[in-house]
mmCIF file of C-alpha atoms in Angstrom:
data_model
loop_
_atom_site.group_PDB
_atom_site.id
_atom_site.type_symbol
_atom_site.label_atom_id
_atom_site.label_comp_id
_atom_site.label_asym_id
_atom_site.label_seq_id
_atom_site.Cartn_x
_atom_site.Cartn_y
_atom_site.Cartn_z
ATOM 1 C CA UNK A 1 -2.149 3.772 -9.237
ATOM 2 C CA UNK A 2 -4.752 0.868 -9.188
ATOM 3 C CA UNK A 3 -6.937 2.923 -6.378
ATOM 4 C CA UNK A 4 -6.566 5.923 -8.488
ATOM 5 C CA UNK A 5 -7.837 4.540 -11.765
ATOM 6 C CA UNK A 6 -10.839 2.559 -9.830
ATOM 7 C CA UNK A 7 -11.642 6.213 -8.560
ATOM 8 C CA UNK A 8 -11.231 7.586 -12.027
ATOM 9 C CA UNK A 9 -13.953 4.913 -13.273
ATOM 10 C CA UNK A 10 -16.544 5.013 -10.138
ATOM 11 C CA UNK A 11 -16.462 8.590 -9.273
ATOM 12 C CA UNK A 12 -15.020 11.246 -11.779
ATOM 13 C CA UNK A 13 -17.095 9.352 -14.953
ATOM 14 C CA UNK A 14 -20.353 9.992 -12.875
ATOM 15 C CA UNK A 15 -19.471 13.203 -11.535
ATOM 16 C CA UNK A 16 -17.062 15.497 -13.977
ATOM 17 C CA UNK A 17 -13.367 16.658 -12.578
ATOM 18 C CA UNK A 18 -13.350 19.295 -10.386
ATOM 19 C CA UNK A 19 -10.511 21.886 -10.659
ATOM 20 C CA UNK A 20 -9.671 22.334 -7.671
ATOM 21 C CA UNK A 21 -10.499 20.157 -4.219
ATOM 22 C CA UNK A 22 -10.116 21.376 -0.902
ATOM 23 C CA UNK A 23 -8.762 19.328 1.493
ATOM 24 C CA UNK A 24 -8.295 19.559 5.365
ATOM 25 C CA UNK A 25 -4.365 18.820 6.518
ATOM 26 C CA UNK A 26 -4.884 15.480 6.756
ATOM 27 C CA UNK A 27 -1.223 14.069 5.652
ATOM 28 C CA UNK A 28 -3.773 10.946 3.341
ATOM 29 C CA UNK A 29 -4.484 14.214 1.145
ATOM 30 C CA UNK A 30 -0.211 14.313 0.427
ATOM 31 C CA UNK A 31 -0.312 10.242 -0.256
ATOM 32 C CA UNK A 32 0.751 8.468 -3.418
ATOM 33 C CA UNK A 33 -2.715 7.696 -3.970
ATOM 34 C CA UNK A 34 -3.879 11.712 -4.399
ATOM 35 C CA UNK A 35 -0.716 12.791 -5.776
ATOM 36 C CA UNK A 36 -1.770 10.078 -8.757
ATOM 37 C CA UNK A 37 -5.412 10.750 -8.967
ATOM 38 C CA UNK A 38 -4.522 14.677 -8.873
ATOM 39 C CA UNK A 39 -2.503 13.838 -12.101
ATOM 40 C CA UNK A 40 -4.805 11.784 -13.948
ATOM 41 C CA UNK A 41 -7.269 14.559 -13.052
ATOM 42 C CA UNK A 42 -5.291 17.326 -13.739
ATOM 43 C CA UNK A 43 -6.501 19.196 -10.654
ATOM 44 C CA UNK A 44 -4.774 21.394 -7.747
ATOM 45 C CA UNK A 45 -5.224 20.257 -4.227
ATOM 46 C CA UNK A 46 -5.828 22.973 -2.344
ATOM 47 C CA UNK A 47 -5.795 22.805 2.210
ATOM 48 C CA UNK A 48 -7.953 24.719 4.786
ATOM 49 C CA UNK A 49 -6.751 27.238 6.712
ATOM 50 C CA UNK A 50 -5.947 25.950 10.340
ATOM 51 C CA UNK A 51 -8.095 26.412 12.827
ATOM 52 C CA UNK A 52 -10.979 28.077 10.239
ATOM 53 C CA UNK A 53 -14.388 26.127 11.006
ATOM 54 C CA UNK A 54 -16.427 27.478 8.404
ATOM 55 C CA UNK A 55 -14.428 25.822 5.795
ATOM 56 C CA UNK A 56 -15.003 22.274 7.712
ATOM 57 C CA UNK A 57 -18.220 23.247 8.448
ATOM 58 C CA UNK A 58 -19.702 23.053 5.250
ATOM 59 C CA UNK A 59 -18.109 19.547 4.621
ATOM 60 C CA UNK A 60 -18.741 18.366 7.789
ATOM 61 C CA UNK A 61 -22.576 20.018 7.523
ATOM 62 C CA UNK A 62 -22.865 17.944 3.892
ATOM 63 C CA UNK A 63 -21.328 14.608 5.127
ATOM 64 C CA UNK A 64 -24.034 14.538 7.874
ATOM 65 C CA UNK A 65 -27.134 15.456 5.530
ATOM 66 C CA UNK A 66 -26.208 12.696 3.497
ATOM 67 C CA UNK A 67 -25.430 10.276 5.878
ATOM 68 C CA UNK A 68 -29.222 11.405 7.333
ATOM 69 C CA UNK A 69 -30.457 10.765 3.995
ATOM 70 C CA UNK A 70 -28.703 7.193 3.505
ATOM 71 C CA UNK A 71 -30.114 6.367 6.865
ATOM 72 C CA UNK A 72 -33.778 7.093 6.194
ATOM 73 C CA UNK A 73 -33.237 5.247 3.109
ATOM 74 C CA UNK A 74 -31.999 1.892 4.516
ATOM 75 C CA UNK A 75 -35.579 2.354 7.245
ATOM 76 C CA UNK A 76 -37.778 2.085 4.590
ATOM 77 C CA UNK A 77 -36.429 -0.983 3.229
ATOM 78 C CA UNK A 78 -33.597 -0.116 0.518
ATOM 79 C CA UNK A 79 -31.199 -2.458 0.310
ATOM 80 C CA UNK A 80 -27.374 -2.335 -0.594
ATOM 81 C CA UNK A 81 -27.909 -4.374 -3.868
ATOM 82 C CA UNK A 82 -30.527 -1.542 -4.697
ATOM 83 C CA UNK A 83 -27.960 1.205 -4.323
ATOM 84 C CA UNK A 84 -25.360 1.041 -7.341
ATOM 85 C CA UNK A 85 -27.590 3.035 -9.773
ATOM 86 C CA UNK A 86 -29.223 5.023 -6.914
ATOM 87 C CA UNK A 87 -25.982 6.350 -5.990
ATOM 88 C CA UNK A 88 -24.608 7.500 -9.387
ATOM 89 C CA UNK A 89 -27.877 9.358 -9.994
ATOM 90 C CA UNK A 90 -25.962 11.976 -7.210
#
C-alpha cells in the first residue's frame, strides 16, 4: 500500500486519474501493488490483445520519444537536481 500511496502523491496529483489504463499481460499489472493503486484510483485495468502490435506500438512509440527527449536534455547540461519541477510540468 506504501508504493501505491507514494504513486498517488507523485503521479496522479500532477497528472489527474485516468479511467481506464491499458496494460500489456505482464503478470506486475495483476500485483498487490496495482490491484491497490486501481482502488485508491477507482479505475479499470484493462490488457492488450495478444499478439496486436499497434496497441504496443503506440506505447512503445511514446516511451522512446521521451526517452529521446530526456536524452537531449541531459547533452545540453540539465542535471537530475534540475528535473523535479521539469518533470511535473508533463
Amino acid at each position: 500500500m506504501d508504493t501505491a500511496l507514494l504513486i498517488w502523491n507523485r503521479v496522479v496529483s500532477w497528472t489527474g486519474i485516468f479511467t481506464n489504463i491499458i496494460g500489456d499481460r505482464d503478470p506486475k499489472f495483476t500485483s498487490a501493488l496495482w490491484t491497490n493503486l486501481h482502488q485508491l484510483l477507482g479505475t479499470k485495468l484493462s490488457f492488450s490483445s495478444a499478439y496486436h502490435p499497434q496497441t504496443a506500438g503506440l506505447a512503445e512509440r511514446m516511451i522512446q520519444t521521451l526517452e529521446d527527449m530526456v536524452r537531449r536534455l541531459f547533452e545540453y547540461g540539465l542535471e537530475f537536481k534540475d528535473c523535479d519541477g521539469f518533470t511535473h510540468e508533463w
